[in-house]
Amino acid sequence: MSANLRFDQIRLPPECETLRQDVRAFIAQEVAAGTFDPNQAAHGDLHSAGLSRRVGARGWIGMTWPKKYGGHERSFLERYVVTEEFRAANAPVRLHFVADRQSGPILLKYAPEHIKADILPRICRGEACFAIGMSEPGSGSDLFAAKTRATRTNGGWLINGSKIWTSNAHVADYMLGLFRTSPATKENRRHGLTQFLVDMKTPGIRVNPIYQMTGQHDFNEVVFEDAFMPDDHALGEIDSAWKQATSELAYERSGPERFLETFYVLLELVRALGPKPDLRSAEGLGRLVAQLHTLRRMSVSVNGMLQAGQEPVVEGSIVKDLGTVWEQKLPARVRELAAFLEPEATNRTTLEEQIAFATMIAPKLTIQGGTTEVLRGIIARGLGLR
Ligand SMILES: Cc1cc2nc3c(=O)[nH]c(=O)nc-3n(C[C@H](O)[C@H](O)[C@H](O)COP(=O)(O)OP(=O)(O)OC[C@H]3O[C@@H](n4cnc5c(N)ncnc54)[C@H](O)[C@@H]3O)c2cc1C
């Protein structure tokens, strides 16, 4: 087995506890002011411009980025706490979340200086929303089959083709898109793709909604017809985006959002069972909490490794795989444990609504951010098994 696989024994440092209390107080204030209801996963908004701005004003976006770009030079573990608290409270933070998690770090590494100086501070203020333009109708898990073309023109590139399942595209200011600038080569089938910063207001871009089974509008098809991208919007080395796109995935896969998306059903179950659950329920609950605790330790570890400048791609994939399978099974497990609740349990209706909603979103959890099978392939390769 490969010695490359490791989960360092990392604990959240004491400053994270103070921060956690600050974030909780902020969330309580927002809930009291009616910005969102943590118990209404099914009916709540996914985006809130006001909330994103207020989170930015508190210094909780771009937390790990340099101060000169509006960042706060805090640690990945502090960022972890903020993400965890907002996710656990079901807060509608999607307007800034993708930019904070992965688009900003890519711009920091690969964008020219004037673009960093313009866009990164806006992300930190909660004013710039990003989408990820990787998947296409014929290219999902196999990113390197992407066909949407960028062809050379005067002063830049013309984009033609389409992206699909693009979360946020209908509200995004920018997309980081992966486009074909050259054919793949015989030696390297991953060659030939370049990552671009796409201004979503560019003429020639059309966004068509795709609705979720729940009726929510979350992702989209994005069609490009001769959309012009200036030269300075090509990020990094032309034709070599595979190096950038895969390092982005370590950020995308390892956070607490990868096992907390259905967490509200567990909280609701705890409320329903009350302080003295029967033995069977207590045992079931205990198992779920122990599993959650283990996932969290692993996820904290990966984030600690990111903090140390490592790229824990395999470890991040393990967290994503175990985490999404766990959160996907959670609604059914909670339904079983709730089966013997007294009909008059005070929050029974809320619990049932929450379970129904979580069951409807569960299928997507092991697909978004990389499917279970693909992640297991990456893990197997990392362990030297294939
Ligand atoms: C809610 C949601 C949000 C999303 N948001 C975005 C977004 O913002 N931007 C974006 O670019 N994409 C997004 N996606 C798309 C997502 O990344 C893709 O759906 C995913 O990568 C799978 O691709 P696919 O749907 O083409 O399925 P395919 O790749 O065709 O896979 C179909 C099946 O084959 C299996 N499979 C494929 N390849 C292998 C292999 N090598 N080994 C073993 N099994 C394999 C898969 O596991 C899966 O079960 C989102 C998806 C969802 C569900």
mmCIF file of C-alpha atoms and ligand atoms in Angstrom, residues 131-137 139-142 164-168 212 218-219 364 367-374 386, ligand 1:
data_model
loop_
_atom_site.group_PDB
_atom_site.id
_atom_site.type_symbol
_atom_site.label_atom_id
_atom_site.label_comp_id
_atom_site.label_asym_id
_atom_site.label_seq_id
_atom_site.Cartn_x
_atom_site.Cartn_y
_atom_site.Cartn_z
ATOM 1 C CA ALA A 131 -19.939 29.148 -11.454
ATOM 2 C CA ILE A 132 -17.833 26.157 -12.470
ATOM 3 C CA GLY A 133 -17.980 25.334 -16.184
ATOM 4 C CA MET A 134 -16.482 21.879 -16.438
ATOM 5 C CA SER A 135 -19.189 19.322 -17.338
ATOM 6 C CA GLU A 136 -20.615 19.080 -20.858
ATOM 7 C CA PRO A 137 -23.340 16.895 -22.343
ATOM 8 C CA SER A 139 -18.118 14.972 -20.775
ATOM 9 C CA GLY A 140 -18.816 14.630 -17.069
ATOM 10 C CA SER A 141 -16.562 12.302 -15.122
ATOM 11 C CA ASP A 142 -14.202 12.327 -18.064
ATOM 12 C CA ILE A 164 -24.239 21.543 -18.481
ATOM 13 C CA TRP A 165 -25.219 21.116 -14.809
ATOM 14 C CA THR A 166 -23.633 24.499 -14.154
ATOM 15 C CA SER A 167 -24.688 25.403 -10.615
ATOM 16 C CA ASN A 168 -25.285 29.145 -10.047
ATOM 17 C CA GLN A 212 -34.201 19.806 -9.751
ATOM 18 C CA ASP A 218 -29.994 25.242 -8.920
ATOM 19 C CA PHE A 219 -28.155 24.333 -12.098
ATOM 20 C CA LYS A 364 -27.399 14.110 -6.401
ATOM 21 C CA ILE A 367 -22.729 12.751 -8.230
ATOM 22 C CA GLN A 368 -21.919 16.430 -7.618
ATOM 23 C CA GLY A 369 -18.200 17.101 -7.256
ATOM 24 C CA GLY A 370 -17.258 13.687 -8.721
ATOM 25 C CA THR A 371 -19.149 10.401 -8.661
ATOM 26 C CA THR A 372 -18.505 7.672 -6.117
ATOM 27 C CA GLU A 373 -17.098 5.296 -8.751
ATOM 28 C CA VAL A 374 -14.711 7.892 -10.126
ATOM 29 C CA ARG A 386 -4.436 0.352 -10.342
HETATM 30 C C1 LIG B 1 -26.307 18.921 -8.091
HETATM 31 C C2 LIG B 1 -25.206 18.915 -9.097
HETATM 32 C C3 LIG B 1 -24.475 20.057 -9.317
HETATM 33 C C4 LIG B 1 -23.465 20.075 -10.280
HETATM 34 N N1 LIG B 1 -22.788 21.243 -10.490
HETATM 35 C C5 LIG B 1 -21.854 21.287 -11.459
HETATM 36 C C6 LIG B 1 -21.185 22.519 -11.741
HETATM 37 O O1 LIG B 1 -21.444 23.547 -11.128
HETATM 38 N N2 LIG B 1 -20.294 22.528 -12.739
HETATM 39 C C7 LIG B 1 -19.974 21.420 -13.459
HETATM 40 O O2 LIG B 1 -19.117 21.509 -14.333
HETATM 41 N N3 LIG B 1 -20.592 20.244 -13.220
HETATM 42 C C8 LIG B 1 -21.525 20.147 -12.238
HETATM 43 N N4 LIG B 1 -22.167 18.967 -11.985
HETATM 44 C C9 LIG B 1 -21.908 17.833 -12.855
HETATM 45 C C10 LIG B 1 -21.133 16.703 -12.219
HETATM 46 O O3 LIG B 1 -19.810 17.080 -11.968
HETATM 47 C C11 LIG B 1 -21.240 15.520 -13.190
HETATM 48 O O4 LIG B 1 -22.612 15.131 -13.241
HETATM 49 C C12 LIG B 1 -20.410 14.366 -12.735
HETATM 50 O O5 LIG B 1 -19.062 14.678 -12.899
HETATM 51 C C13 LIG B 1 -20.752 13.069 -13.509
HETATM 52 O O6 LIG B 1 -20.750 13.277 -14.876
HETATM 53 P P1 LIG B 1 -21.964 12.771 -15.807
HETATM 54 O O7 LIG B 1 -23.228 13.272 -15.215
HETATM 55 O O8 LIG B 1 -21.643 13.124 -17.221
HETATM 56 O O9 LIG B 1 -21.967 11.186 -15.669
HETATM 57 P P2 LIG B 1 -20.984 10.164 -16.365
HETATM 58 O O10 LIG B 1 -19.583 10.644 -16.257
HETATM 59 O O11 LIG B 1 -21.502 9.855 -17.719
HETATM 60 O O12 LIG B 1 -21.157 8.902 -15.419
HETATM 61 C C14 LIG B 1 -22.287 8.019 -15.497
HETATM 62 C C15 LIG B 1 -22.018 6.827 -14.588
HETATM 63 O O13 LIG B 1 -20.831 6.134 -15.026
HETATM 64 C C16 LIG B 1 -19.886 6.045 -13.966
HETATM 65 N N5 LIG B 1 -18.514 6.236 -14.483
HETATM 66 C C17 LIG B 1 -18.086 7.191 -15.331
HETATM 67 N N6 LIG B 1 -16.767 7.073 -15.547
HETATM 68 C C18 LIG B 1 -16.344 6.004 -14.821
HETATM 69 C C19 LIG B 1 -15.065 5.384 -14.625
HETATM 70 N N7 LIG B 1 -13.967 5.853 -15.212
HETATM 71 N N8 LIG B 1 -15.008 4.338 -13.788
HETATM 72 C C20 LIG B 1 -16.122 3.846 -13.161
HETATM 73 N N9 LIG B 1 -17.365 4.392 -13.318
HETATM 74 C C21 LIG B 1 -17.468 5.467 -14.137
HETATM 75 C C22 LIG B 1 -20.217 7.205 -13.035
HETATM 76 O O14 LIG B 1 -19.792 6.937 -11.708
HETATM 77 C C23 LIG B 1 -21.745 7.261 -13.134
HETATM 78 O O15 LIG B 1 -22.331 6.315 -12.275
HETATM 79 C C24 LIG B 1 -23.166 18.914 -11.026
HETATM 80 C C25 LIG B 1 -23.900 17.739 -10.806
HETATM 81 C C26 LIG B 1 -24.908 17.731 -9.858
HETATM 82 C C27 LIG B 1 -25.672 16.465 -9.631
#
